[in-house]
Coordinates of C-alpha atoms in Angstrom, one line a residue:
M1 CA -152.7 -62.0 -43.8
K2 CA -150.0 -60.7 -41.5
R3 CA -148.9 -57.4 -41.6
T4 CA -145.5 -55.8 -43.0
I5 CA -144.4 -52.8 -40.3
M6 CA -141.5 -51.2 -41.6
I7 CA -139.6 -48.4 -38.6
S8 CA -136.2 -46.7 -40.2
D9 CA -133.9 -44.1 -38.4
I10 CA -134.8 -44.3 -34.7
H11 CA -131.4 -42.7 -34.0
G12 CA -132.0 -43.1 -29.9
C13 CA -135.8 -42.4 -29.6
I14 CA -136.7 -45.3 -27.5
N15 CA -139.7 -43.9 -26.1
Q16 CA -141.0 -43.1 -29.4
L17 CA -140.2 -46.8 -30.7
N18 CA -142.1 -48.4 -27.6
Q19 CA -144.8 -45.6 -28.2
L20 CA -145.1 -46.6 -31.7
L21 CA -145.2 -50.4 -31.5
S22 CA -147.9 -49.9 -28.9
Q23 CA -150.1 -47.4 -31.1
I24 CA -150.3 -50.2 -33.5
Y25 CA -151.4 -53.0 -31.4
Y26 CA -147.7 -55.0 -32.9
D27 CA -148.0 -58.2 -32.0
P28 CA -145.0 -60.0 -32.7
N29 CA -146.5 -63.3 -33.5
N30 CA -148.8 -62.2 -36.0
D31 CA -146.5 -58.9 -37.6
Q32 CA -143.6 -59.1 -39.3
L33 CA -141.3 -56.2 -38.0
I34 CA -138.9 -54.9 -40.4
L35 CA -136.2 -52.5 -39.1
L36 CA -134.0 -50.6 -41.7
G37 CA -131.1 -48.9 -39.7
D38 CA -129.6 -46.1 -37.6
Y39 CA -130.3 -47.4 -33.9
V40 CA -127.7 -44.8 -33.0
D41 CA -126.6 -41.6 -32.8
K42 CA -128.3 -38.0 -32.5
G43 CA -131.5 -38.8 -30.0
P44 CA -131.0 -39.4 -26.1
N45 CA -130.7 -43.5 -25.8
S46 CA -128.9 -45.1 -27.8
K47 CA -128.0 -47.8 -25.6
E48 CA -131.5 -48.6 -25.3
V49 CA -132.8 -48.8 -28.5
V50 CA -129.8 -51.1 -29.5
E51 CA -130.8 -53.4 -26.1
R52 CA -134.4 -53.0 -27.6
V53 CA -133.6 -54.2 -31.1
I54 CA -131.0 -57.5 -29.8
D55 CA -134.4 -58.1 -28.0
L56 CA -136.6 -58.0 -31.0
M57 CA -134.6 -60.0 -32.9
G58 CA -133.6 -62.5 -30.7
N59 CA -136.9 -63.2 -29.6
H60 CA -139.7 -61.6 -32.0
N61 CA -138.3 -62.9 -35.4
V62 CA -137.6 -59.3 -36.2
I63 CA -135.7 -58.4 -39.1
A64 CA -132.8 -55.7 -38.7
L65 CA -130.8 -53.7 -41.0
R66 CA -127.8 -52.0 -41.1
G67 CA -127.7 -48.3 -41.3
N68 CA -124.6 -46.0 -41.5
H69 CA -124.5 -44.4 -37.9
D70 CA -124.6 -48.5 -36.6
Q71 CA -121.8 -49.0 -39.0
R72 CA -119.8 -45.5 -38.0
L73 CA -120.2 -47.0 -34.2
F74 CA -118.7 -50.1 -35.2
D75 CA -115.8 -48.6 -36.6
L76 CA -115.0 -45.8 -34.6
I77 CA -114.7 -48.9 -32.3
Y78 CA -112.5 -51.0 -34.5
T79 CA -110.5 -48.8 -36.6
E80 CA -108.1 -45.7 -35.4
S81 CA -109.8 -43.8 -38.1
S82 CA -109.3 -39.5 -37.1
I83 CA -112.1 -39.5 -40.4
V84 CA -114.0 -42.2 -38.5
R85 CA -114.2 -39.9 -35.1
S86 CA -114.7 -36.6 -36.8
K87 CA -117.5 -38.0 -38.8
F88 CA -119.0 -39.6 -35.6
I89 CA -118.5 -36.0 -33.5
E90 CA -120.3 -34.2 -36.0
H91 CA -123.2 -36.4 -36.7
G92 CA -124.5 -37.1 -33.8
G93 CA -122.0 -40.0 -32.1
I94 CA -121.7 -37.6 -28.5
Q95 CA -125.2 -38.5 -27.9
T96 CA -124.2 -42.2 -28.1
I97 CA -121.1 -42.0 -25.9
Q98 CA -123.2 -40.0 -23.4
S99 CA -126.0 -42.7 -23.4
Y100 CA -123.4 -45.6 -23.1
C101 CA -120.9 -44.1 -20.7
D102 CA -123.6 -42.1 -18.7
I103 CA -121.9 -38.8 -18.8
N104 CA -124.3 -35.6 -18.7
T105 CA -121.1 -33.0 -20.0
E106 CA -119.6 -31.4 -23.4
I107 CA -116.7 -35.0 -24.4
N108 CA -113.3 -33.9 -24.7
E109 CA -110.7 -36.1 -26.3
E110 CA -109.6 -38.0 -23.2
Q111 CA -112.8 -38.6 -22.3
L112 CA -113.8 -39.9 -25.9
N113 CA -111.2 -41.8 -25.8
K114 CA -111.5 -43.7 -22.6
A115 CA -115.8 -44.1 -23.6
I116 CA -114.5 -45.6 -26.6
E117 CA -112.6 -48.4 -24.4
T118 CA -115.4 -48.6 -22.1
I119 CA -117.7 -49.8 -24.8
R120 CA -115.2 -52.2 -26.4
T121 CA -114.7 -53.8 -23.2
H122 CA -118.2 -53.7 -21.8
F123 CA -120.4 -53.7 -25.0
K124 CA -118.9 -56.2 -27.7
H125 CA -121.9 -57.6 -27.8
H126 CA -123.9 -54.8 -28.9
L127 CA -120.8 -53.7 -31.5
D128 CA -121.0 -57.3 -33.2
F129 CA -124.8 -57.4 -33.6
L130 CA -124.0 -54.0 -35.4
G131 CA -121.6 -55.5 -37.1
S132 CA -123.2 -58.4 -38.4
L133 CA -126.8 -56.8 -39.6
P134 CA -127.5 -57.3 -43.3
L135 CA -128.0 -54.4 -45.7
Y136 CA -130.8 -55.2 -47.5
H137 CA -133.9 -57.8 -47.2
E138 CA -135.8 -59.2 -50.1
D139 CA -139.0 -60.2 -50.1
N140 CA -142.4 -61.1 -52.6
N141 CA -143.5 -57.6 -52.3
H142 CA -140.5 -55.0 -51.6
I143 CA -136.4 -54.7 -51.3
Y144 CA -135.7 -52.9 -48.0
V145 CA -132.6 -51.0 -47.5
H146 CA -131.4 -48.3 -45.5
A147 CA -130.4 -45.6 -47.8
G148 CA -131.5 -46.9 -51.1
L149 CA -130.0 -48.6 -54.7
N150 CA -127.6 -47.4 -56.8
P151 CA -128.9 -46.5 -60.5
N152 CA -125.7 -47.4 -62.2
Y153 CA -125.4 -51.6 -61.4
T154 CA -128.5 -53.6 -63.3
D155 CA -128.0 -56.4 -60.4
W156 CA -128.2 -54.0 -57.3
K157 CA -126.9 -56.5 -55.1
K158 CA -123.3 -56.0 -56.6
Q159 CA -123.5 -52.6 -55.8
P160 CA -121.0 -51.2 -53.4
E161 CA -121.9 -52.1 -49.7
R162 CA -121.3 -48.1 -49.0
D163 CA -124.4 -47.2 -51.3
F164 CA -126.6 -49.3 -49.2
M165 CA -126.0 -47.3 -46.2
Y166 CA -125.1 -43.9 -47.9
I167 CA -126.5 -43.2 -51.5
K168 CA -129.4 -40.6 -51.4
D169 CA -130.1 -38.2 -54.4
E170 CA -128.9 -40.1 -57.5
F171 CA -131.3 -43.0 -56.3
I172 CA -134.3 -40.9 -55.1
R173 CA -134.3 -39.0 -58.5
S174 CA -134.0 -42.6 -60.3
N175 CA -136.6 -44.8 -61.5
F176 CA -136.3 -48.3 -61.3
E177 CA -138.3 -51.3 -62.9
I178 CA -137.6 -53.9 -60.8
N179 CA -141.3 -54.7 -60.3
K180 CA -141.0 -54.2 -56.3
K181 CA -140.9 -51.8 -54.1
V182 CA -137.7 -50.5 -52.5
I183 CA -138.5 -49.3 -48.7
F184 CA -135.8 -46.6 -47.6
G185 CA -134.8 -44.6 -44.7
H186 CA -131.6 -42.6 -44.7
T187 CA -132.9 -39.2 -46.4
R188 CA -135.4 -37.7 -44.4
T189 CA -138.8 -37.4 -45.8
I190 CA -139.1 -33.6 -45.2
D191 CA -136.3 -33.3 -47.6
I192 CA -137.9 -34.9 -50.3
H193 CA -141.6 -33.5 -50.4
G194 CA -141.3 -31.0 -47.5
V195 CA -143.6 -32.7 -44.4
P196 CA -142.1 -35.8 -42.0
D197 CA -144.8 -38.0 -43.6
I198 CA -144.2 -40.8 -45.6
W199 CA -142.9 -40.5 -49.4
F200 CA -144.8 -42.7 -51.9
S201 CA -143.5 -42.5 -55.2
E202 CA -143.9 -45.3 -58.4
D203 CA -141.4 -47.4 -57.5
K204 CA -139.9 -46.3 -53.9
I205 CA -141.2 -45.4 -50.5
G206 CA -139.2 -43.2 -47.7
I207 CA -140.2 -43.7 -44.3
D208 CA -137.5 -41.4 -42.0
G209 CA -139.6 -39.0 -40.2
G210 CA -136.6 -37.1 -38.8
C211 CA -137.6 -38.1 -35.3
A212 CA -134.4 -37.1 -33.8
Y213 CA -134.8 -33.6 -35.3
G214 CA -137.5 -32.9 -33.3
M215 CA -139.6 -34.6 -36.1
Q216 CA -141.5 -37.7 -35.7
L217 CA -141.2 -41.8 -35.8
N218 CA -142.7 -42.9 -39.1
C219 CA -144.3 -46.6 -39.4
L220 CA -145.4 -48.0 -42.8
I221 CA -147.9 -50.7 -42.7
F222 CA -148.4 -53.0 -45.7
Q223 CA -151.3 -55.6 -45.5
N224 CA -153.2 -57.4 -48.2
G225 CA -151.6 -55.3 -51.2
T226 CA -152.1 -51.9 -49.1
Y227 CA -149.9 -49.4 -47.4
T228 CA -151.4 -47.8 -44.2
T229 CA -149.4 -45.3 -41.7
A230 CA -148.5 -44.4 -38.3
Q231 CA -146.4 -41.5 -36.6
V232 CA -145.3 -40.5 -33.2
K233 CA -144.4 -37.5 -32.8
R234 CA -141.0 -36.1 -30.9
S235 CA -142.4 -33.8 -28.5

């Protein structure tokens, strides 16, 4: 029986991603890797992570979902919204600009405008990729989503797109009777149960270890009905 391997919220931490895949002996021929979104922002190597995810999806049948930070980068480039711009800067977007544009200093308004144009011109394939990623995936055992499900919707597939990428406490505090566990990232597990390790409950499993915050990149492995975990610390 092949393994299902789940990782979320890589946030530019390419070294930890590569180390984790090596540590668990990831074999694309026998494993199903599912990535739950947030490839960019906060960490040092957003561009490299997106390139890695594009390669994994294109060559190894990896499933990658869209996170709120991936959506925000797409929106930054293609909308003129000042709200998107300020949220982008406030939540780790400067590191993304530095990764894509090789800037090592603080970024002013003029540099940001120039960087947006550079990314739009030279990395359209990255933006197209991020903007086209699905918001959820479902198999026989699990529902996979970046942030969670809105308990106010009888049919969770009909919830607003934003909920798939942003919902937090309302989802985490609710109980779902859908006969499948929900695997999610977005909310750091340290904020749920006080430690960055994977959080298990009856109906959901949270896997965001807060790597970009200096904690760890988590990996949940499901095989033959059993869960195991692995992690790489952010040194």
